[in-house]
JSON list of C-alpha atoms in Angstrom, two decimals:
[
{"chain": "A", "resi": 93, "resn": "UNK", "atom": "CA", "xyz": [-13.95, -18.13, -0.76]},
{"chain": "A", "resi": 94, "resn": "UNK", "atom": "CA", "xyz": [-14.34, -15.23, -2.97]},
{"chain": "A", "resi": 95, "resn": "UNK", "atom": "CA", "xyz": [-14.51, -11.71, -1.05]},
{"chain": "A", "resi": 96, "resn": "UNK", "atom": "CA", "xyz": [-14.82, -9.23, -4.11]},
{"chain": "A", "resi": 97, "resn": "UNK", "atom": "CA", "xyz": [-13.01, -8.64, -7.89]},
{"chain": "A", "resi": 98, "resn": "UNK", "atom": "CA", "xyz": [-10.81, -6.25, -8.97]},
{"chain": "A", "resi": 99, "resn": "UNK", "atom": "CA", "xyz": [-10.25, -4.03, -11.80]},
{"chain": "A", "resi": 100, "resn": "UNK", "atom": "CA", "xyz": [-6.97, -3.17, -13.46]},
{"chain": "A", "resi": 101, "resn": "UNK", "atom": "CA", "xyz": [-6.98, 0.29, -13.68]},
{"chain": "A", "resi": 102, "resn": "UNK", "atom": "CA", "xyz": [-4.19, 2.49, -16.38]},
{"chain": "A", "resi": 103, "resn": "UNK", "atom": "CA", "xyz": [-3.04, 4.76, -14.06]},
{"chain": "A", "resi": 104, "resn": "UNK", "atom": "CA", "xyz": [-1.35, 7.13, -16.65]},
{"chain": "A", "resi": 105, "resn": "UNK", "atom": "CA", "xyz": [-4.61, 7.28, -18.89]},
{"chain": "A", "resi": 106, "resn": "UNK", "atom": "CA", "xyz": [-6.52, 8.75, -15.88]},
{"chain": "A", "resi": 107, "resn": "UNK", "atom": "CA", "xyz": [-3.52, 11.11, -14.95]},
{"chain": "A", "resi": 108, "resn": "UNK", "atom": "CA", "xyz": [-2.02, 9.70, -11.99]},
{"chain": "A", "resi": 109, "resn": "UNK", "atom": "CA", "xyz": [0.89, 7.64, -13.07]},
{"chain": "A", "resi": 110, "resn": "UNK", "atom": "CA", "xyz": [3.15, 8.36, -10.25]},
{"chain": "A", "resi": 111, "resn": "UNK", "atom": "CA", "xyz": [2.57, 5.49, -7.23]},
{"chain": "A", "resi": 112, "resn": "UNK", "atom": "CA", "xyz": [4.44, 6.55, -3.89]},
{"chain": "A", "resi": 113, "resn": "UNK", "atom": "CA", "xyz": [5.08, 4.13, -1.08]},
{"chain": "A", "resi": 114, "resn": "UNK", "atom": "CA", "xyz": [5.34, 6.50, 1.93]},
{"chain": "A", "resi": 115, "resn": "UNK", "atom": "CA", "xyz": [6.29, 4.36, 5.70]},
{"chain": "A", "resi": 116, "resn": "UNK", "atom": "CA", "xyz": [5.25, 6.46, 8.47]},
{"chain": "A", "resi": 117, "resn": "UNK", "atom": "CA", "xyz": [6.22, 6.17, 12.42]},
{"chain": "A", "resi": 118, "resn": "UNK", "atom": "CA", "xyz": [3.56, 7.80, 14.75]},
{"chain": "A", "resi": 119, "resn": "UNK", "atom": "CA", "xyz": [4.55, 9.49, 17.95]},
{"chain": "A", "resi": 120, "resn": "UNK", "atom": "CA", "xyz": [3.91, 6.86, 21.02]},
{"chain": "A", "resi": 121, "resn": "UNK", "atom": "CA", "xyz": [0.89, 7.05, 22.74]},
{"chain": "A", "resi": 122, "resn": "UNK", "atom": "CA", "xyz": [-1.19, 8.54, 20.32]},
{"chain": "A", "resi": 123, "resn": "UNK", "atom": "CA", "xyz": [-4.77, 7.59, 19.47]},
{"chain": "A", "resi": 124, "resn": "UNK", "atom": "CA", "xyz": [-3.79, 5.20, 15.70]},
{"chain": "A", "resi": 125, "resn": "UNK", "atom": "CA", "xyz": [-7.44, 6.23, 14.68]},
{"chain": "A", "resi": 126, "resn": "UNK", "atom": "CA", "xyz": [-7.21, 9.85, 14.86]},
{"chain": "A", "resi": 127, "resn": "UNK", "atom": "CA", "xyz": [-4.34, 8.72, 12.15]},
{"chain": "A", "resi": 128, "resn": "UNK", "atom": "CA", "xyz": [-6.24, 6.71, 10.21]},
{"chain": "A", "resi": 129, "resn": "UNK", "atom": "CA", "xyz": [-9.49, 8.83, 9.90]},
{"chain": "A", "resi": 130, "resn": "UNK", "atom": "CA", "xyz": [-6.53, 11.52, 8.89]},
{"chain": "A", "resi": 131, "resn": "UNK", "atom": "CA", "xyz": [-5.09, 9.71, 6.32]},
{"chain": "A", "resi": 132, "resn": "UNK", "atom": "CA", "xyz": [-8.37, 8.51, 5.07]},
{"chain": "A", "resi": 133, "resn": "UNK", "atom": "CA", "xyz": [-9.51, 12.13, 4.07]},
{"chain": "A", "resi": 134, "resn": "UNK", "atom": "CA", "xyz": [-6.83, 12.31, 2.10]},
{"chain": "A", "resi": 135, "resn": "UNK", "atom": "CA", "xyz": [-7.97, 11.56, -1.91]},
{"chain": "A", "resi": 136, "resn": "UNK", "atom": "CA", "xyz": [-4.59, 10.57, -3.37]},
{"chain": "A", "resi": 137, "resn": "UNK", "atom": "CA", "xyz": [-4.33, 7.47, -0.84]},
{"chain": "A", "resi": 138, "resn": "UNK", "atom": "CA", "xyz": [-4.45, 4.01, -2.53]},
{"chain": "A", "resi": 139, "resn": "UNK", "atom": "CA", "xyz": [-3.79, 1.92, -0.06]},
{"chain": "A", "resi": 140, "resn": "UNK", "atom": "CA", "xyz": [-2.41, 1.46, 3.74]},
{"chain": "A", "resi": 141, "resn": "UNK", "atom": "CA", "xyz": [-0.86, -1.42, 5.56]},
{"chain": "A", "resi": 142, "resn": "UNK", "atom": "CA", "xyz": [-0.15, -1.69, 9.29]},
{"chain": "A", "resi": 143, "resn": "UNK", "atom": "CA", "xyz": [3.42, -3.26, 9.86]},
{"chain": "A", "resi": 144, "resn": "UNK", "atom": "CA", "xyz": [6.07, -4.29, 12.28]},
{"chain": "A", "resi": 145, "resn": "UNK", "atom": "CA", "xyz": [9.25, -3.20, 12.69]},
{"chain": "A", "resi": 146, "resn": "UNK", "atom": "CA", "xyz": [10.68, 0.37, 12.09]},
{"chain": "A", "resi": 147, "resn": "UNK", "atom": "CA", "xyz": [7.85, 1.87, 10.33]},
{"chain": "A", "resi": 148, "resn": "UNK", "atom": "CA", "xyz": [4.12, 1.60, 11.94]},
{"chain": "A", "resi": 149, "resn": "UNK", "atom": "CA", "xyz": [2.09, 1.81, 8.25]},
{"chain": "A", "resi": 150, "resn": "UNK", "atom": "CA", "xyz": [3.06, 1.85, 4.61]},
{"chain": "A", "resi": 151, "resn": "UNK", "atom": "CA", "xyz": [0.78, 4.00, 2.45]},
{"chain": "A", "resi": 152, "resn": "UNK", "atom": "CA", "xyz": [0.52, 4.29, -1.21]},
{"chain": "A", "resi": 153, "resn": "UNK", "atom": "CA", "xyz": [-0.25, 7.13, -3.08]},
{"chain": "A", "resi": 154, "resn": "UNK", "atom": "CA", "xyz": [-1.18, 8.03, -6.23]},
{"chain": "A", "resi": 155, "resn": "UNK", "atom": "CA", "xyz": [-0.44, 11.37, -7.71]},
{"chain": "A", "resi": 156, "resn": "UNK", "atom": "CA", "xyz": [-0.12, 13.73, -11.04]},
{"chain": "A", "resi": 157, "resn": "UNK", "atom": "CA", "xyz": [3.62, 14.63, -11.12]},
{"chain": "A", "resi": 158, "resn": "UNK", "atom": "CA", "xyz": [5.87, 15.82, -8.66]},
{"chain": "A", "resi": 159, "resn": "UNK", "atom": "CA", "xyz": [4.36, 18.72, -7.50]},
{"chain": "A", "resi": 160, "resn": "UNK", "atom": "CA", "xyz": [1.19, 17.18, -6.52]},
{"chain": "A", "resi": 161, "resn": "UNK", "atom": "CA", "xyz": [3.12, 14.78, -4.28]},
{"chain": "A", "resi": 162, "resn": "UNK", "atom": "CA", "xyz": [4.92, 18.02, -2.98]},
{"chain": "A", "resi": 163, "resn": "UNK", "atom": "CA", "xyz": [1.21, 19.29, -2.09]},
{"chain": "A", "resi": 164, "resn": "UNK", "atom": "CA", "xyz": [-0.07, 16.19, -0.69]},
{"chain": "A", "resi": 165, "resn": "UNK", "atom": "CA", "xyz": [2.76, 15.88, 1.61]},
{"chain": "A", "resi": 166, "resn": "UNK", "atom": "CA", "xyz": [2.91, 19.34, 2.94]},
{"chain": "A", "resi": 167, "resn": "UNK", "atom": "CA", "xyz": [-0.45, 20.69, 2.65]},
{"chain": "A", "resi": 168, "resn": "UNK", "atom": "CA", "xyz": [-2.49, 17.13, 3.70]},
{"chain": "A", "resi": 169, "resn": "UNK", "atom": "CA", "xyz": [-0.02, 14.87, 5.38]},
{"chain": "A", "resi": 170, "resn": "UNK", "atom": "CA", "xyz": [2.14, 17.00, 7.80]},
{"chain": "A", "resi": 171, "resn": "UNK", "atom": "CA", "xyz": [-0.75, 18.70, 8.96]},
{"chain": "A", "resi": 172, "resn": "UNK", "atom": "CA", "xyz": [-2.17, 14.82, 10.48]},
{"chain": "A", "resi": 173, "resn": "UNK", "atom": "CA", "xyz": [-1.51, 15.15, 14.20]},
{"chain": "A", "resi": 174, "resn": "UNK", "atom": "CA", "xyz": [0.45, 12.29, 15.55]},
{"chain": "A", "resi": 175, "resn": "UNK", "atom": "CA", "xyz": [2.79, 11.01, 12.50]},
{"chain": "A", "resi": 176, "resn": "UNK", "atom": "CA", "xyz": [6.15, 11.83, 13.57]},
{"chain": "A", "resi": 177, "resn": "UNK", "atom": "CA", "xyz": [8.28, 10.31, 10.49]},
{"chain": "A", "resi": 178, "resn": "UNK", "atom": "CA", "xyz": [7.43, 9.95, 6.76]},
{"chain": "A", "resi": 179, "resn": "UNK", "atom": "CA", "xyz": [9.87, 8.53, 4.09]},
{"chain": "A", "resi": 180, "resn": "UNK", "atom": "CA", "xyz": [9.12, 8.68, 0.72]},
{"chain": "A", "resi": 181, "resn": "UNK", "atom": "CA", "xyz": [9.71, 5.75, -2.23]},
{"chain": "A", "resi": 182, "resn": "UNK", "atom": "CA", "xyz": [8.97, 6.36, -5.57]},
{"chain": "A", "resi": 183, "resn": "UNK", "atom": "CA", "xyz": [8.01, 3.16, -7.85]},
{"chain": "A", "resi": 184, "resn": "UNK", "atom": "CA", "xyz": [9.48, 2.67, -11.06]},
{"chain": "A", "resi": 185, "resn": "UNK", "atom": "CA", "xyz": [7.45, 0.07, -12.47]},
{"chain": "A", "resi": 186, "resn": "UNK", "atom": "CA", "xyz": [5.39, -3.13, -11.01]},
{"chain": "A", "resi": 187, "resn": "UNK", "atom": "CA", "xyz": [6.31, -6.44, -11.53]},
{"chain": "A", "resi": 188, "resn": "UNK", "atom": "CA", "xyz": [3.36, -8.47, -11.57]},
{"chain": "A", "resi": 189, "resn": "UNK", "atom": "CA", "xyz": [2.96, -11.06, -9.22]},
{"chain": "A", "resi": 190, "resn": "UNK", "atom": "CA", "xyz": [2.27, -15.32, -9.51]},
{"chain": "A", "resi": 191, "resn": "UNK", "atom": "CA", "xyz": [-1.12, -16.16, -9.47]},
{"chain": "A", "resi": 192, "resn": "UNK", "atom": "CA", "xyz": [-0.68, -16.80, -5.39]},
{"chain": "A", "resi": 193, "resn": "UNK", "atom": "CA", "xyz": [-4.22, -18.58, -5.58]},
{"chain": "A", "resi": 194, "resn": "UNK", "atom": "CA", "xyz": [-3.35, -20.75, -8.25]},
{"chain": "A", "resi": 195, "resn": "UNK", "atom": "CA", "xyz": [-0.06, -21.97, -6.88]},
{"chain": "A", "resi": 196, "resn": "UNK", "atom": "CA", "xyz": [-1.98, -22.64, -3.38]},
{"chain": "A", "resi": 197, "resn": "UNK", "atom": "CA", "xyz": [-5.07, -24.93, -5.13]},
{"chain": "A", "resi": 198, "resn": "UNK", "atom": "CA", "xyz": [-1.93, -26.64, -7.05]},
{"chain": "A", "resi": 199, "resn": "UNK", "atom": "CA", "xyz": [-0.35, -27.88, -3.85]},
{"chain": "A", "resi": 200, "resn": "UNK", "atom": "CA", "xyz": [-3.40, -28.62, -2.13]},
{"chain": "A", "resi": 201, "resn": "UNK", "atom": "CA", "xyz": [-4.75, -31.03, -4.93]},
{"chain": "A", "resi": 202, "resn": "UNK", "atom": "CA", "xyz": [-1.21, -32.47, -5.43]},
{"chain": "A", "resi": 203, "resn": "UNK", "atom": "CA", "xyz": [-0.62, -35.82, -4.83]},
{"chain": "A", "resi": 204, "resn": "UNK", "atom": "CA", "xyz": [1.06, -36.89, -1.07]},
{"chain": "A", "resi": 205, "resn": "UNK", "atom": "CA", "xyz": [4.15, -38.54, -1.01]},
{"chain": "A", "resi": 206, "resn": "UNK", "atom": "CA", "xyz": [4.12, -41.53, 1.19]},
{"chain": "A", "resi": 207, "resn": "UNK", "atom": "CA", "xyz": [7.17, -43.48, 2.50]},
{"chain": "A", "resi": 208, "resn": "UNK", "atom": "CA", "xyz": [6.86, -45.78, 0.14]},
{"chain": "A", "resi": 209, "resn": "UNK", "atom": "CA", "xyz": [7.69, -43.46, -2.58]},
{"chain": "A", "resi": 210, "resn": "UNK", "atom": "CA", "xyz": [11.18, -42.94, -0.92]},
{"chain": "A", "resi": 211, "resn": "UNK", "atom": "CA", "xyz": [12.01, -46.59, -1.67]}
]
């Protein structure tokens, strides 16, 4: 089932070549969509995962240069009520991914061993 395309977008020739991967904690107890409408104002968001473990979300953010990740942090993301912790991980480059989909309709259409094979 199809849900949607994508486009490949050049970063750098629209001025935001800087990606930052940002994990977050939020303080216990509080109300995860008052976070998420938060975060959601914010323009240089790309992305944002919930997760397990020590971090509660994973955002990624695209900005100019340094300074406008300095900005968005202070001046957009400290001022959310209710995330406690923040690290931040700057990407280097992306390695693309295998073609997930391909590699699943390549098992699923490959022949079945039976026991007879093991003969």
């Amino acid at each position: 089932m199809i849900r949607g395309y994508s486009v490949d977008i050049d970063w750098g020739a629209v001025g935001m070549p800087i990606l930052a991967y940002i994990p977050m904690t939020v303080t216990a107890g509080v109300d995860i969509q008052m976070i998420l409408d938060g975060l959601r104002q914010v323009p240089e968001l790309d992305g944002l995962t919930l997760v397990t473990g020590g971090y509660d979300l994973i955002a990624r953010f695209r900005v100019r240069d340094h300074r406008h990740l300095q900005e968005t942090l202070l001046d957009r993301l400290f001022s959310i009520p209710g995330l406690q912790r923040f690290e931040t991980f700057l990407a280097l480059g992306e390695i693309p991914a295998p073609d997930l989909l391909t590699t699943i309709l390549a098992e699923r259409d490959a022949p079945q061993a039976t026991p007879e094979d093991a003969v």
